Amino acid sequence: MKERATVEQIDAVVAHLIEMGFDIHRSKGESRTVIGAVGHGNGDTQLIAIQDGVHEVLRITEPYKLASRSFKPENTVVAIGDVLVGADEVIMMAGPCSAESEAQVEATAAAVKRAGAKVLRGGAFKPRSSPYSFQGLGEEGLIMLRAAADRHDLKLITEVMESSQIDVVERYADCMQVGARNMQNYSLLRDLGRARKPVLLKRGISATIEEWLLSAEYVLAGGNKNVILCERGIRTFESYTRNTLDISAIPVVQQLSHLPVVVDPSHGTGRRDKVAPMARAAVAAGADGLLIEVHNDPDHARSDGAQSLFPAQFERLMAELRVIAPAIGRSICVEPVARRGWSR
Ligand code: PEP
Ligand code: MN
């Protein structure tokens, strides 16, 4: 629509598009409103072009529509409670791979909070490659995670594996994670489109960026506009690292889409000593946040211990990121530095 299009003109265009059989998604930007018409409407769209207040009618050529920058030129900022992902600040999400016990969740939450994380991560429903591996504590784990997040004023992100878990996960979590193995679970994605909490969508282990954005489209098309993308490494011929972290996905996604993108260097490398270098690279490349596995006693973790940082390593990484983020015009949690006089 034109910059000065009136509400009546916008409503008239919307009504016309609905009459033609399209699903309508409005995006109100700073200067103008974009009306997304999705689906198989019929009729001559040139009739829309000559309506009052219309600036132009564009065909979005990408197969994903609502996720594309052509539909919404401004960056989307996703609010996890009062934590904004995609704004100026690089958001740190950290915690154990899985909730294992109250003591473990508490010790890890306290440590990541002290270092400057804003969101506690931790799985209660775990998608494990082997059916014999620890499958998570279920709702009991959610209760532990929620309590620790509240005690330390952290938001909580945790994984939802199937549609039947959405209600319970939404009751405890502030953001729902869709794991790499579930990126193409389209019925789950469709159901998350009707959920109220934001969704963090991991890239599938062999998914192209286009397939990943099409998965985001399922959630957006269902009406949930709060989607965060998460690059977590893809499977390649390289076997030294657990996965190959695709840092180039960050600028590519930022060009193709308005959605925020965060990086998980823990699953991306699978090796504790490689997590910090890739985390630094991700922030330098423009990631909106990081999702990192930290454990109070990683050598005895029930899942992903080898890639989990010791709390002291996470603190050190935070100190490094506080140097890198401002170099590219971003901020990162600085409060603990001031509080602890942490300039060494
Ligand atoms: C996790 O975050 O613990 C996890 C299982 O991640 P992914 O789905 O990326 O393997
Ligand atoms: Mn894990």
Tab-separated table of C-alpha atoms in Angstrom, residues 23-225:
chain	number	residue	atom	x	y	z
A	23	ASP	CA	-5.634	-15.941	2.776
A	24	ILE	CA	-4.576	-12.528	4.042
A	25	HIS	CA	-1.568	-11.678	6.204
A	26	ARG	CA	-1.002	-8.035	7.070
A	27	SER	CA	2.400	-6.639	7.876
A	28	LYS	CA	2.435	-3.103	9.229
A	29	GLY	CA	5.883	-1.637	8.735
A	30	GLU	CA	7.214	1.720	9.861
A	31	SER	CA	6.109	3.573	6.766
A	32	ARG	CA	3.682	1.321	4.953
A	33	THR	CA	1.430	-1.691	5.211
A	34	VAL	CA	2.092	-4.768	3.105
A	35	ILE	CA	-0.822	-7.086	2.463
A	36	GLY	CA	0.266	-10.649	1.801
A	37	ALA	CA	-2.199	-12.667	-0.264
A	38	VAL	CA	-1.350	-16.340	-0.027
A	39	GLY	CA	-2.949	-19.327	-1.701
A	40	HIS	CA	-4.825	-20.073	-4.890
A	41	GLY	CA	-7.081	-17.109	-5.325
A	42	ASN	CA	-8.549	-16.509	-8.706
A	43	GLY	CA	-9.274	-13.330	-10.523
A	44	ASP	CA	-7.129	-10.663	-12.089
A	45	THR	CA	-4.644	-9.245	-9.575
A	46	GLN	CA	-4.230	-6.226	-11.853
A	47	LEU	CA	-7.661	-5.173	-10.586
A	48	ILE	CA	-6.006	-4.816	-7.196
A	49	ALA	CA	-3.209	-2.688	-8.673
A	50	ILE	CA	-5.658	0.015	-9.731
A	51	GLN	CA	-7.450	0.209	-6.374
A	52	ASP	CA	-7.063	3.414	-4.333
A	53	GLY	CA	-4.100	3.437	-1.991
A	54	VAL	CA	-2.283	0.551	-3.703
A	55	HIS	CA	1.393	1.212	-4.410
A	56	GLU	CA	2.163	-1.938	-6.375
A	57	VAL	CA	1.284	-5.597	-6.734
A	58	LEU	CA	4.290	-7.885	-6.569
A	59	ARG	CA	4.503	-11.604	-7.093
A	60	ILE	CA	6.724	-13.167	-4.438
A	61	THR	CA	8.778	-15.622	-6.424
A	62	GLU	CA	10.263	-17.502	-3.472
A	63	PRO	CA	8.312	-20.653	-2.572
A	64	TYR	CA	8.105	-19.390	1.020
A	65	LYS	CA	6.078	-16.192	1.163
A	66	LEU	CA	5.479	-14.985	4.716
A	67	ALA	CA	9.047	-15.853	5.697
A	68	SER	CA	10.522	-13.874	2.815
A	69	ARG	CA	12.024	-10.417	2.918
A	70	SER	CA	9.992	-9.440	-0.119
A	71	PHE	CA	6.875	-9.794	2.017
A	72	LYS	CA	8.335	-8.035	5.064
A	73	PRO	CA	11.408	-5.879	4.433
A	74	GLU	CA	12.019	-4.974	8.109
A	75	ASN	CA	13.656	-7.417	10.515
A	76	THR	CA	11.281	-9.309	12.768
A	77	VAL	CA	11.968	-9.033	16.464
A	78	VAL	CA	10.671	-12.020	18.421
A	79	ALA	CA	9.824	-11.355	22.069
A	80	ILE	CA	10.500	-14.197	24.498
A	81	GLY	CA	8.794	-12.462	27.390
A	82	ASP	CA	10.778	-9.238	27.696
A	83	VAL	CA	13.836	-10.677	25.928
A	84	LEU	CA	13.981	-9.459	22.341
A	85	VAL	CA	15.592	-11.693	19.723
A	86	GLY	CA	16.486	-9.889	16.508
A	87	ALA	CA	16.934	-6.458	18.042
A	88	ASP	CA	20.218	-4.772	18.886
A	89	GLU	CA	21.287	-7.200	21.609
A	90	VAL	CA	22.826	-10.614	20.897
A	91	ILE	CA	20.810	-12.948	23.133
A	92	MET	CA	22.541	-15.767	24.981
A	93	MET	CA	20.529	-18.915	25.618
A	94	ALA	CA	22.399	-21.485	27.659
A	95	GLY	CA	21.901	-24.490	29.881
A	96	PRO	CA	22.163	-28.244	29.904
A	97	CYS	CA	21.264	-30.527	27.021
A	98	SER	CA	18.763	-32.267	29.327
A	99	ALA	CA	17.271	-31.571	32.710
A	100	GLU	CA	18.628	-34.389	34.893
A	101	SER	CA	18.045	-33.393	38.512
A	102	GLU	CA	17.016	-30.375	40.546
A	103	ALA	CA	20.587	-29.818	41.731
A	104	GLN	CA	22.014	-29.988	38.195
A	105	VAL	CA	19.412	-27.619	36.736
A	106	GLU	CA	19.811	-25.178	39.625
A	107	ALA	CA	23.618	-25.110	39.542
A	108	THR	CA	23.697	-24.674	35.770
A	109	ALA	CA	20.981	-22.009	35.692
A	110	ALA	CA	22.788	-20.009	38.390
A	111	ALA	CA	26.052	-20.237	36.443
A	112	VAL	CA	24.669	-19.158	33.073
A	113	LYS	CA	22.732	-16.307	34.659
A	114	ARG	CA	25.844	-15.056	36.424
A	115	ALA	CA	27.738	-15.058	33.133
A	116	GLY	CA	25.052	-13.077	31.288
A	117	ALA	CA	22.608	-15.504	29.661
A	118	LYS	CA	19.044	-14.264	29.270
A	119	VAL	CA	17.362	-17.559	28.454
A	120	LEU	CA	17.778	-20.961	30.103
A	121	ARG	CA	17.837	-23.914	27.722
A	122	GLY	CA	17.246	-27.530	28.693
A	123	GLY	CA	15.412	-30.514	27.305
A	124	ALA	CA	12.732	-32.502	29.102
A	125	PHE	CA	11.505	-34.376	26.023
A	126	LYS	CA	14.646	-35.526	24.245
A	127	PRO	CA	14.891	-36.724	20.635
A	128	ARG	CA	17.738	-39.219	20.936
A	129	SER	CA	19.295	-41.046	18.008
A	130	SER	CA	19.202	-44.273	20.019
A	131	PRO	CA	16.078	-45.545	21.762
A	132	TYR	CA	18.350	-46.831	24.557
A	133	SER	CA	19.734	-43.368	25.399
A	134	PHE	CA	18.275	-41.157	28.153
A	135	GLN	CA	14.945	-39.877	26.854
A	136	GLY	CA	14.469	-36.987	29.277
A	137	LEU	CA	12.434	-36.498	32.450
A	138	GLY	CA	9.258	-35.267	30.753
A	139	GLU	CA	6.999	-32.999	32.816
A	140	GLU	CA	9.134	-33.507	35.928
A	141	GLY	CA	12.015	-31.944	33.993
A	142	LEU	CA	9.813	-29.060	32.864
A	143	ILE	CA	8.928	-28.323	36.491
A	144	MET	CA	12.631	-28.209	37.455
A	145	LEU	CA	13.525	-25.994	34.513
A	146	ARG	CA	10.662	-23.554	35.132
A	147	ALA	CA	11.482	-23.224	38.814
A	148	ALA	CA	15.182	-22.582	38.137
A	149	ALA	CA	14.388	-20.077	35.378
A	150	ASP	CA	12.075	-18.181	37.732
A	151	ARG	CA	14.573	-18.220	40.599
A	152	HIS	CA	17.199	-16.651	38.371
A	153	ASP	CA	14.992	-14.364	36.313
A	154	LEU	CA	15.685	-16.257	33.090
A	155	LYS	CA	13.309	-17.083	30.269
A	156	LEU	CA	12.985	-20.773	29.385
A	157	ILE	CA	13.350	-22.541	26.045
A	158	THR	CA	12.712	-26.269	25.798
A	159	GLU	CA	11.966	-28.766	23.069
A	160	VAL	CA	8.565	-29.973	21.946
A	161	MET	CA	8.763	-33.256	20.019
A	162	GLU	CA	5.164	-33.917	19.069
A	163	SER	CA	1.826	-32.177	18.854
A	164	SER	CA	0.467	-33.947	21.929
A	165	GLN	CA	3.188	-32.227	24.015
A	166	ILE	CA	2.403	-28.658	22.919
A	167	ASP	CA	-0.045	-27.963	25.772
A	168	VAL	CA	2.265	-29.110	28.531
A	169	VAL	CA	5.390	-27.498	27.051
A	170	GLU	CA	3.558	-24.217	26.519
A	171	ARG	CA	2.452	-24.239	30.141
A	172	TYR	CA	6.068	-24.179	31.380
A	173	ALA	CA	8.175	-22.686	28.577
A	174	ASP	CA	8.546	-19.172	27.196
A	175	CYS	CA	9.777	-20.446	23.827
A	176	MET	CA	9.328	-23.848	22.186
A	177	GLN	CA	12.211	-25.502	20.355
A	178	VAL	CA	11.647	-27.704	17.331
A	179	GLY	CA	14.651	-29.993	17.011
A	180	ALA	CA	16.641	-30.697	13.866
A	181	ARG	CA	15.061	-34.141	13.550
A	182	ASN	CA	11.617	-32.596	13.586
A	183	MET	CA	12.175	-29.761	11.141
A	184	GLN	CA	10.104	-31.596	8.579
A	185	ASN	CA	7.413	-32.824	10.977
A	186	TYR	CA	4.789	-30.814	9.160
A	187	SER	CA	1.871	-31.727	11.388
A	188	LEU	CA	3.852	-30.512	14.432
A	189	LEU	CA	4.741	-27.295	12.588
A	190	ARG	CA	1.122	-26.760	11.587
A	191	ASP	CA	-0.022	-27.208	15.184
A	192	LEU	CA	2.674	-24.809	16.431
A	193	GLY	CA	1.204	-22.258	14.038
A	194	ARG	CA	-1.788	-22.171	16.357
A	195	ALA	CA	0.305	-21.918	19.526
A	196	ARG	CA	0.791	-18.660	21.427
A	197	LYS	CA	4.421	-18.985	22.446
A	198	PRO	CA	7.331	-18.280	20.079
A	199	VAL	CA	8.994	-21.145	18.228
A	200	LEU	CA	12.715	-21.710	17.690
A	201	LEU	CA	13.095	-23.834	14.569
A	202	LYS	CA	16.344	-25.710	14.166
A	203	ARG	CA	17.693	-26.489	10.721
A	204	GLY	CA	17.379	-30.162	9.800
A	205	ILE	CA	20.623	-32.108	9.535
A	206	SER	CA	20.303	-32.406	5.765
A	207	ALA	CA	17.995	-29.512	5.024
A	208	THR	CA	18.712	-26.815	2.486
A	209	ILE	CA	18.100	-23.233	3.535
A	210	GLU	CA	15.041	-23.170	1.296
A	211	GLU	CA	13.571	-26.262	2.971
A	212	TRP	CA	14.261	-24.694	6.362
A	213	LEU	CA	12.451	-21.488	5.396
A	214	LEU	CA	9.550	-23.523	4.020
A	215	SER	CA	9.278	-25.203	7.410
A	216	ALA	CA	9.174	-21.775	9.059
A	217	GLU	CA	6.437	-20.913	6.582
A	218	TYR	CA	4.225	-23.669	8.015
A	219	VAL	CA	4.323	-22.019	11.444
A	220	LEU	CA	3.850	-18.507	10.050
A	221	ALA	CA	0.992	-19.560	7.779
A	222	GLY	CA	-0.751	-21.081	10.786
A	223	GLY	CA	-0.811	-17.637	12.395
A	224	ASN	CA	2.193	-17.757	14.755
A	225	LYS	CA	4.437	-14.904	13.605
